[in-house]
Amino acid sequence: MKSFYITTAIDYVNGSPHLGHAYEKVLTDVIARFRRQMGDKVHFLTGVDEHGQKVQQSAKVRGIPPQQFADEVSAEFRALLPKLNISNDDFIRTTEERHKKVVRQVLQQLFDKGEIYKAEYQGFYSARQEQFLQEKDRNPDGSWPEIYGEVTSIAESNYFFKLRGYQEWLVQFLTKNENFIFPRFRQKQVMEFLKDPLNDLCISRPRERLAWGIPLPFDEDYVTYVWFDALINYYSAVADQPGVWPAAWHVIGKDILVPPHAVYWPIMLHAAGLPLPGGIIAHGWWLQRGAKMSKSLGNALNPLDLIAEFGADAFRYFVIREMNVGQDSEFTREQFLVRYNSELANSLGNLVNRTLNMTARFAQGVIPAAGLVEDPEKELHALWTKTRDEFIPLCEGFQFHTALEHVMGFLTATNAYIEKRAPWKLGKSAEPRDQELLRTSLATMAEALRLGVALLEFVMPASAAKINGVLGYAPGNIWKDELAWDGRLTGCKTAEALVLFPRPQPAAKPATPS
RNA sequence: GCCAGAGUAGCUCAGUGGUAGAGCAGAGGACUCAUAAGCCUUUGGUCCCCGGUUCAAUCCCGGGCUCUGGCACCA
């Protein structure tokens, strides 16, 4: 069995989870579930980043220890996972001993190799904000903004990691592995970034300035800062599990691609003599009217509200159906409702409902065998074959939105097939041929529904289980075996009709100016 | 400023060197198993602008405009 290790970024616990966090979990989960059904041995990691200055400050404001603060916010992130039906195998917190141990090991190893050195750093420091400032933090007239208070030029000794020496190696690596970063155009941005010389990376903070971190193993007066702490989680979580590392993919937001994941991380691994991951998927942002969704803009839409209202599957379906992985997308309640109503309620939900109704009414709730294969059946069979054959390559290329579009096309064709056969008319006829056609059409629509659902399962696992249940069907363990059009539903006893995706409101008629 | 991505029907987007497509929304129709759902038909477009190459450009080249993102030891 092929090993497939996949990770999300770890979330920084200085704020509550929002839509972007939820999307990244769902996207990674969809990939993980897809690989599992393809037969891979999947290991799926997510987690939280708990160290650092902001956590220390926030805890101080609340008058509680940083660990307690981290515990509280981490619990929020962790609670999100079951609500989204995320199938992660592990959850890592950077304050866990297993993580700290590996971080210190890697640091010590690099220090022993001479990859880390101590040097004096000269910069402008804001005592009020407890941070060094950049040139770009200045006002246009050269002064420092009021929020920084008094700014002084000070010198501080810190430890640096020798990034610069690996720049040429990284350029060559990326040139040879042109699919390392998905989508491909982002890799070009990395190459562009690497045209300028790299500076070595400052990886420490004096403990008196930042106590909430992992002490350097070779100098306990310092803690390691940000990237050696955060990035190593991907490795530390599985360091004691042979055969898992390297990761197949790291799924991250585009904001942390360059430089941390595309530059620091490969170089850190290479310098430490560890294998590199298969690649990095950088997804886009959810926007509202073109602006990034964020709390400060007051436009943050709480995904938990939508999940509570419509269920995890509807949320999962929307984000995967709507967003082309790597690009940005709009997220509004209106757009969510359009997809929900037209695709989940009207196309899929109604198909489930009418199939169950007709099977109950015209076949006493037992799915009959298909006796005939004429043009309408042949056309639907052919569309199924096409849909199925295109589906897997699309998913392998992360084109989930297109894959789902095709599945919807197949469900629409199934609805059209039902209109063509009109079982409600056949049911009124006693002619043997009409009765045969009735059985055939009932069997065909049920089979088409079963197959369509098999393709939706990794996006909407709960709904898929429910639909299989009301069809009286229990899928086997091997997903690919489920994709054959055959008569396996014959004799299955269906449940009473149900409304799977209730419409929240009657179709709104927008006022049309006359 | 530099680099990257993008500008196509009301909306979201696909697409090709030969005067453009899908879904949704809108309009009309026949039906009734069904969640006022489903099905059939259908109205919408100077394919950002200006030049150039070509028999022919929305798609190729040059210039311009607009939007979005990145530009390091700040998540």
PDB file of N, CA and C in Angstrom, chain A residues 273-343:
ATOM      1  N   GLY A 273      19.543  16.847   6.323  1.00  0.00           N
ATOM      2  CA  GLY A 273      19.683  15.532   5.717  1.00  0.00           C
ATOM      3  C   GLY A 273      18.396  14.733   5.689  1.00  0.00           C
ATOM      4  N   LEU A 274      17.260  15.422   5.697  1.00  0.00           N
ATOM      5  CA  LEU A 274      15.964  14.743   5.656  1.00  0.00           C
ATOM      6  C   LEU A 274      15.368  14.845   4.249  1.00  0.00           C
ATOM      7  N   PRO A 275      14.582  13.836   3.872  1.00  0.00           N
ATOM      8  CA  PRO A 275      13.951  13.873   2.549  1.00  0.00           C
ATOM      9  C   PRO A 275      12.933  15.008   2.453  1.00  0.00           C
ATOM     10  N   LEU A 276      12.771  15.531   1.257  1.00  0.00           N
ATOM     11  CA  LEU A 276      11.827  16.624   1.044  1.00  0.00           C
ATOM     12  C   LEU A 276      10.421  16.090   0.771  1.00  0.00           C
ATOM     13  N   PRO A 277       9.410  16.907   1.092  1.00  0.00           N
ATOM     14  CA  PRO A 277       8.030  16.498   0.783  1.00  0.00           C
ATOM     15  C   PRO A 277       7.804  16.449  -0.725  1.00  0.00           C
ATOM     16  N   GLY A 278       6.716  15.795  -1.094  1.00  0.00           N
ATOM     17  CA  GLY A 278       6.401  15.678  -2.517  1.00  0.00           C
ATOM     18  C   GLY A 278       6.021  17.002  -3.141  1.00  0.00           C
ATOM     19  N   GLY A 279       5.386  17.841  -2.357  1.00  0.00           N
ATOM     20  CA  GLY A 279       5.021  19.133  -2.903  1.00  0.00           C
ATOM     21  C   GLY A 279       4.222  19.958  -1.923  1.00  0.00           C
ATOM     22  N   ILE A 280       3.886  21.165  -2.371  1.00  0.00           N
ATOM     23  CA  ILE A 280       3.156  22.110  -1.540  1.00  0.00           C
ATOM     24  C   ILE A 280       1.960  22.620  -2.338  1.00  0.00           C
ATOM     25  N   ILE A 281       0.797  22.538  -1.723  1.00  0.00           N
ATOM     26  CA  ILE A 281      -0.406  23.077  -2.353  1.00  0.00           C
ATOM     27  C   ILE A 281      -0.725  24.393  -1.675  1.00  0.00           C
ATOM     28  N   ALA A 282      -0.711  25.463  -2.451  1.00  0.00           N
ATOM     29  CA  ALA A 282      -1.013  26.783  -1.889  1.00  0.00           C
ATOM     30  C   ALA A 282      -2.403  27.195  -2.356  1.00  0.00           C
ATOM     31  N   HIS A 283      -3.336  27.198  -1.426  1.00  0.00           N
ATOM     32  CA  HIS A 283      -4.703  27.555  -1.813  1.00  0.00           C
ATOM     33  C   HIS A 283      -4.925  29.053  -1.678  1.00  0.00           C
ATOM     34  N   GLY A 284      -6.013  29.509  -2.275  1.00  0.00           N
ATOM     35  CA  GLY A 284      -6.319  30.937  -2.272  1.00  0.00           C
ATOM     36  C   GLY A 284      -7.160  31.354  -1.085  1.00  0.00           C
ATOM     37  N   TRP A 285      -7.676  32.541  -1.157  1.00  0.00           N
ATOM     38  CA  TRP A 285      -8.454  33.109  -0.069  1.00  0.00           C
ATOM     39  C   TRP A 285      -9.910  33.244  -0.454  1.00  0.00           C
ATOM     40  N   TRP A 286     -10.733  33.200   0.570  1.00  0.00           N
ATOM     41  CA  TRP A 286     -12.146  33.523   0.388  1.00  0.00           C
ATOM     42  C   TRP A 286     -12.306  35.021   0.550  1.00  0.00           C
ATOM     43  N   LEU A 287     -12.968  35.614  -0.407  1.00  0.00           N
ATOM     44  CA  LEU A 287     -13.132  37.064  -0.423  1.00  0.00           C
ATOM     45  C   LEU A 287     -14.601  37.424  -0.295  1.00  0.00           C
ATOM     46  N   GLN A 288     -14.799  38.627   0.196  1.00  0.00           N
ATOM     47  CA  GLN A 288     -16.139  39.194   0.142  1.00  0.00           C
ATOM     48  C   GLN A 288     -16.030  40.543  -0.519  1.00  0.00           C
ATOM     49  N   ARG A 289     -16.691  40.647  -1.647  1.00  0.00           N
ATOM     50  CA  ARG A 289     -16.604  41.864  -2.471  1.00  0.00           C
ATOM     51  C   ARG A 289     -15.141  42.242  -2.676  1.00  0.00           C
ATOM     52  N   GLY A 290     -14.319  41.238  -2.970  1.00  0.00           N
ATOM     53  CA  GLY A 290     -12.939  41.503  -3.344  1.00  0.00           C
ATOM     54  C   GLY A 290     -11.993  41.704  -2.181  1.00  0.00           C
ATOM     55  N   ALA A 291     -12.524  41.800  -0.965  1.00  0.00           N
ATOM     56  CA  ALA A 291     -11.647  42.007   0.182  1.00  0.00           C
ATOM     57  C   ALA A 291     -11.418  40.684   0.895  1.00  0.00           C
ATOM     58  N   LYS A 292     -10.225  40.497   1.406  1.00  0.00           N
ATOM     59  CA  LYS A 292      -9.951  39.280   2.144  1.00  0.00           C
ATOM     60  C   LYS A 292     -10.837  39.240   3.382  1.00  0.00           C
ATOM     61  N   MET A 293     -11.328  38.052   3.659  1.00  0.00           N
ATOM     62  CA  MET A 293     -12.170  37.910   4.825  1.00  0.00           C
ATOM     63  C   MET A 293     -11.333  38.049   6.087  1.00  0.00           C
ATOM     64  N   SER A 294     -11.670  38.983   6.919  1.00  0.00           N
ATOM     65  CA  SER A 294     -10.911  39.106   8.153  1.00  0.00           C
ATOM     66  C   SER A 294     -11.757  39.776   9.231  1.00  0.00           C
ATOM     67  N   LYS A 295     -11.339  39.533  10.433  1.00  0.00           N
ATOM     68  CA  LYS A 295     -12.106  40.054  11.547  1.00  0.00           C
ATOM     69  C   LYS A 295     -12.060  41.575  11.595  1.00  0.00           C
ATOM     70  N   SER A 296     -10.885  42.117  11.270  1.00  0.00           N
ATOM     71  CA  SER A 296     -10.738  43.559  11.410  1.00  0.00           C
ATOM     72  C   SER A 296     -11.657  44.297  10.438  1.00  0.00           C
ATOM     73  N   LEU A 297     -11.963  43.650   9.305  1.00  0.00           N
ATOM     74  CA  LEU A 297     -12.859  44.308   8.360  1.00  0.00           C
ATOM     75  C   LEU A 297     -14.327  44.063   8.718  1.00  0.00           C
ATOM     76  N   GLY A 298     -14.541  43.218   9.716  1.00  0.00           N
ATOM     77  CA  GLY A 298     -15.906  42.968  10.131  1.00  0.00           C
ATOM     78  C   GLY A 298     -16.720  42.189   9.122  1.00  0.00           C
ATOM     79  N   ASN A 299     -16.036  41.526   8.185  1.00  0.00           N
ATOM     80  CA  ASN A 299     -16.789  40.795   7.167  1.00  0.00           C
ATOM     81  C   ASN A 299     -16.630  39.283   7.337  1.00  0.00           C
ATOM     82  N   ALA A 300     -16.101  38.888   8.483  1.00  0.00           N
ATOM     83  CA  ALA A 300     -15.872  37.461   8.680  1.00  0.00           C
ATOM     84  C   ALA A 300     -17.206  36.734   8.832  1.00  0.00           C
ATOM     85  N   LEU A 301     -17.374  35.702   8.023  1.00  0.00           N
ATOM     86  CA  LEU A 301     -18.586  34.910   8.078  1.00  0.00           C
ATOM     87  C   LEU A 301     -18.239  33.675   8.883  1.00  0.00           C
ATOM     88  N   ASN A 302     -18.956  33.440   9.925  1.00  0.00           N
ATOM     89  CA  ASN A 302     -18.611  32.325  10.788  1.00  0.00           C
ATOM     90  C   ASN A 302     -19.098  31.016  10.159  1.00  0.00           C
ATOM     91  N   PRO A 303     -18.145  30.143   9.798  1.00  0.00           N
ATOM     92  CA  PRO A 303     -18.536  28.898   9.131  1.00  0.00           C
ATOM     93  C   PRO A 303     -19.408  28.036  10.027  1.00  0.00           C
ATOM     94  N   LEU A 304     -19.217  28.175  11.337  1.00  0.00           N
ATOM     95  CA  LEU A 304     -19.995  27.347  12.252  1.00  0.00           C
ATOM     96  C   LEU A 304     -21.490  27.658  12.158  1.00  0.00           C
ATOM     97  N   ASP A 305     -21.811  28.918  11.859  1.00  0.00           N
ATOM     98  CA  ASP A 305     -23.224  29.266  11.700  1.00  0.00           C
ATOM     99  C   ASP A 305     -23.836  28.522  10.529  1.00  0.00           C
ATOM    100  N   LEU A 306     -23.092  28.489   9.420  1.00  0.00           N
ATOM    101  CA  LEU A 306     -23.610  27.798   8.237  1.00  0.00           C
ATOM    102  C   LEU A 306     -23.704  26.299   8.480  1.00  0.00           C
ATOM    103  N   ILE A 307     -22.718  25.765   9.191  1.00  0.00           N
ATOM    104  CA  ILE A 307     -22.747  24.326   9.473  1.00  0.00           C
ATOM    105  C   ILE A 307     -23.938  23.988  10.347  1.00  0.00           C
ATOM    106  N   ALA A 308     -24.186  24.833  11.339  1.00  0.00           N
ATOM    107  CA  ALA A 308     -25.328  24.586  12.217  1.00  0.00           C
ATOM    108  C   ALA A 308     -26.632  24.652  11.432  1.00  0.00           C
ATOM    109  N   GLU A 309     -26.670  25.533  10.455  1.00  0.00           N
ATOM    110  CA  GLU A 309     -27.911  25.742   9.713  1.00  0.00           C
ATOM    111  C   GLU A 309     -28.115  24.698   8.612  1.00  0.00           C
ATOM    112  N   PHE A 310     -27.049  24.326   7.917  1.00  0.00           N
ATOM    113  CA  PHE A 310     -27.196  23.482   6.731  1.00  0.00           C
ATOM    114  C   PHE A 310     -26.464  22.146   6.816  1.00  0.00           C
ATOM    115  N   GLY A 311     -25.663  21.965   7.837  1.00  0.00           N
ATOM    116  CA  GLY A 311     -24.926  20.714   7.965  1.00  0.00           C
ATOM    117  C   GLY A 311     -23.528  20.811   7.390  1.00  0.00           C
ATOM    118  N   ALA A 312     -22.641  19.970   7.900  1.00  0.00           N
ATOM    119  CA  ALA A 312     -21.245  19.988   7.475  1.00  0.00           C
ATOM    120  C   ALA A 312     -21.118  19.656   5.989  1.00  0.00           C
ATOM    121  N   ASP A 313     -21.903  18.706   5.511  1.00  0.00           N
ATOM    122  CA  ASP A 313     -21.774  18.296   4.118  1.00  0.00           C
ATOM    123  C   ASP A 313     -22.060  19.436   3.148  1.00  0.00           C
ATOM    124  N   ALA A 314     -23.077  20.221   3.444  1.00  0.00           N
ATOM    125  CA  ALA A 314     -23.421  21.328   2.554  1.00  0.00           C
ATOM    126  C   ALA A 314     -22.281  22.345   2.526  1.00  0.00           C
ATOM    127  N   PHE A 315     -21.698  22.596   3.692  1.00  0.00           N
ATOM    128  CA  PHE A 315     -20.565  23.517   3.754  1.00  0.00           C
ATOM    129  C   PHE A 315     -19.379  22.963   2.963  1.00  0.00           C
ATOM    130  N   ARG A 316     -19.085  21.700   3.192  1.00  0.00           N
ATOM    131  CA  ARG A 316     -17.974  21.060   2.492  1.00  0.00           C
ATOM    132  C   ARG A 316     -18.208  21.092   0.985  1.00  0.00           C
ATOM    133  N   TYR A 317     -19.421  20.764   0.595  1.00  0.00           N
ATOM    134  CA  TYR A 317     -19.728  20.764  -0.833  1.00  0.00           C
ATOM    135  C   TYR A 317     -19.510  22.152  -1.424  1.00  0.00           C
ATOM    136  N   PHE A 318     -20.024  23.154  -0.745  1.00  0.00           N
ATOM    137  CA  PHE A 318     -19.910  24.500  -1.309  1.00  0.00           C
ATOM    138  C   PHE A 318     -18.452  24.915  -1.514  1.00  0.00           C
ATOM    139  N   VAL A 319     -17.632  24.765  -0.485  1.00  0.00           N
ATOM    140  CA  VAL A 319     -16.259  25.291  -0.620  1.00  0.00           C
ATOM    141  C   VAL A 319     -15.457  24.510  -1.670  1.00  0.00           C
ATOM    142  N   ILE A 320     -15.747  23.221  -1.786  1.00  0.00           N
ATOM    143  CA  ILE A 320     -15.003  22.432  -2.766  1.00  0.00           C
ATOM    144  C   ILE A 320     -15.540  22.664  -4.180  1.00  0.00           C
ATOM    145  N   ARG A 321     -16.835  22.827  -4.299  1.00  0.00           N
ATOM    146  CA  ARG A 321     -17.467  23.051  -5.599  1.00  0.00           C
ATOM    147  C   ARG A 321     -17.160  24.440  -6.138  1.00  0.00           C
ATOM    148  N   GLU A 322     -17.076  25.396  -5.229  1.00  0.00           N
ATOM    149  CA  GLU A 322     -16.991  26.795  -5.649  1.00  0.00           C
ATOM    150  C   GLU A 322     -15.558  27.226  -5.969  1.00  0.00           C
ATOM    151  N   MET A 323     -14.602  26.709  -5.200  1.00  0.00           N
ATOM    152  CA  MET A 323     -13.252  27.246  -5.346  1.00  0.00           C
ATOM    153  C   MET A 323     -12.365  26.396  -6.228  1.00  0.00           C
ATOM    154  N   ASN A 324     -11.749  27.040  -7.186  1.00  0.00           N
ATOM    155  CA  ASN A 324     -10.705  26.429  -7.995  1.00  0.00           C
ATOM    156  C   ASN A 324      -9.428  26.487  -7.149  1.00  0.00           C
ATOM    157  N   VAL A 325      -8.925  25.346  -6.727  1.00  0.00           N
ATOM    158  CA  VAL A 325      -7.817  25.298  -5.763  1.00  0.00           C
ATOM    159  C   VAL A 325      -6.644  26.154  -6.245  1.00  0.00           C
ATOM    160  N   GLY A 326      -6.250  27.089  -5.418  1.00  0.00           N
ATOM    161  CA  GLY A 326      -5.132  27.962  -5.776  1.00  0.00           C
ATOM    162  C   GLY A 326      -5.588  29.372  -6.100  1.00  0.00           C
ATOM    163  N   GLN A 327      -6.845  29.498  -6.562  1.00  0.00           N
ATOM    164  CA  GLN A 327      -7.358  30.817  -6.885  1.00  0.00           C
ATOM    165  C   GLN A 327      -8.212  31.330  -5.721  1.00  0.00           C
ATOM    166  N   ASP A 328      -8.528  32.607  -5.774  1.00  0.00           N
ATOM    167  CA  ASP A 328      -9.424  33.176  -4.773  1.00  0.00           C
ATOM    168  C   ASP A 328     -10.872  32.999  -5.219  1.00  0.00           C
ATOM    169  N   SER A 329     -11.775  32.998  -4.256  1.00  0.00           N
ATOM    170  CA  SER A 329     -13.195  32.908  -4.566  1.00  0.00           C
ATOM    171  C   SER A 329     -13.992  33.830  -3.660  1.00  0.00           C
ATOM    172  N   GLU A 330     -15.168  34.175  -4.135  1.00  0.00           N
ATOM    173  CA  GLU A 330     -16.095  34.946  -3.314  1.00  0.00           C
ATOM    174  C   GLU A 330     -16.861  34.000  -2.403  1.00  0.00           C
ATOM    175  N   PHE A 331     -17.146  34.456  -1.216  1.00  0.00           N
ATOM    176  CA  PHE A 331     -18.008  33.688  -0.336  1.00  0.00           C
ATOM    177  C   PHE A 331     -19.066  34.622   0.215  1.00  0.00           C
ATOM    178  N   THR A 332     -20.275  34.424  -0.242  1.00  0.00           N
ATOM    179  CA  THR A 332     -21.385  35.165   0.338  1.00  0.00           C
ATOM    180  C   THR A 332     -22.493  34.168   0.651  1.00  0.00           C
ATOM    181  N   ARG A 333     -23.330  34.542   1.569  1.00  0.00           N
ATOM    182  CA  ARG A 333     -24.457  33.703   1.918  1.00  0.00           C
ATOM    183  C   ARG A 333     -25.343  33.468   0.695  1.00  0.00           C
ATOM    184  N   GLU A 334     -25.479  34.506  -0.122  1.00  0.00           N
ATOM    185  CA  GLU A 334     -26.313  34.393  -1.320  1.00  0.00           C
ATOM    186  C   GLU A 334     -25.761  33.311  -2.255  1.00  0.00           C
ATOM    187  N   GLN A 335     -24.448  33.336  -2.479  1.00  0.00           N
ATOM    188  CA  GLN A 335     -23.856  32.338  -3.373  1.00  0.00           C
ATOM    189  C   GLN A 335     -23.950  30.940  -2.783  1.00  0.00           C
ATOM    190  N   PHE A 336     -23.801  30.889  -1.481  1.00  0.00           N
ATOM    191  CA  PHE A 336     -23.953  29.596  -0.822  1.00  0.00           C
ATOM    192  C   PHE A 336     -25.363  29.059  -1.073  1.00  0.00           C
ATOM    193  N   LEU A 337     -26.352  29.912  -0.924  1.00  0.00           N
ATOM    194  CA  LEU A 337     -27.736  29.477  -1.096  1.00  0.00           C
ATOM    195  C   LEU A 337     -28.046  29.074  -2.532  1.00  0.00           C
ATOM    196  N   VAL A 338     -27.438  29.773  -3.484  1.00  0.00           N
ATOM    197  CA  VAL A 338     -27.670  29.416  -4.890  1.00  0.00           C
ATOM    198  C   VAL A 338     -27.203  27.989  -5.154  1.00  0.00           C
ATOM    199  N   ARG A 339     -26.008  27.674  -4.703  1.00  0.00           N
ATOM    200  CA  ARG A 339     -25.473  26.315  -4.884  1.00  0.00           C
ATOM    201  C   ARG A 339     -26.309  25.303  -4.099  1.00  0.00           C
ATOM    202  N   TYR A 340     -26.598  25.649  -2.896  1.00  0.00           N
ATOM    203  CA  TYR A 340     -27.325  24.733  -2.037  1.00  0.00           C
ATOM    204  C   TYR A 340     -28.685  24.400  -2.654  1.00  0.00           C
ATOM    205  N   ASN A 341     -29.404  25.428  -3.055  1.00  0.00           N
ATOM    206  CA  ASN A 341     -30.741  25.195  -3.594  1.00  0.00           C
ATOM    207  C   ASN A 341     -30.699  24.461  -4.924  1.00  0.00           C
ATOM    208  N   SER A 342     -29.905  24.947  -5.846  1.00  0.00           N
ATOM    209  CA  SER A 342     -29.998  24.389  -7.186  1.00  0.00           C
ATOM    210  C   SER A 342     -29.322  23.024  -7.287  1.00  0.00           C
ATOM    211  N   GLU A 343     -28.217  22.831  -6.584  1.00  0.00           N
ATOM    212  CA  GLU A 343     -27.478  21.582  -6.769  1.00  0.00           C
ATOM    213  C   GLU A 343     -27.786  20.541  -5.702  1.00  0.00           C
TER     214      GLU A 343
END
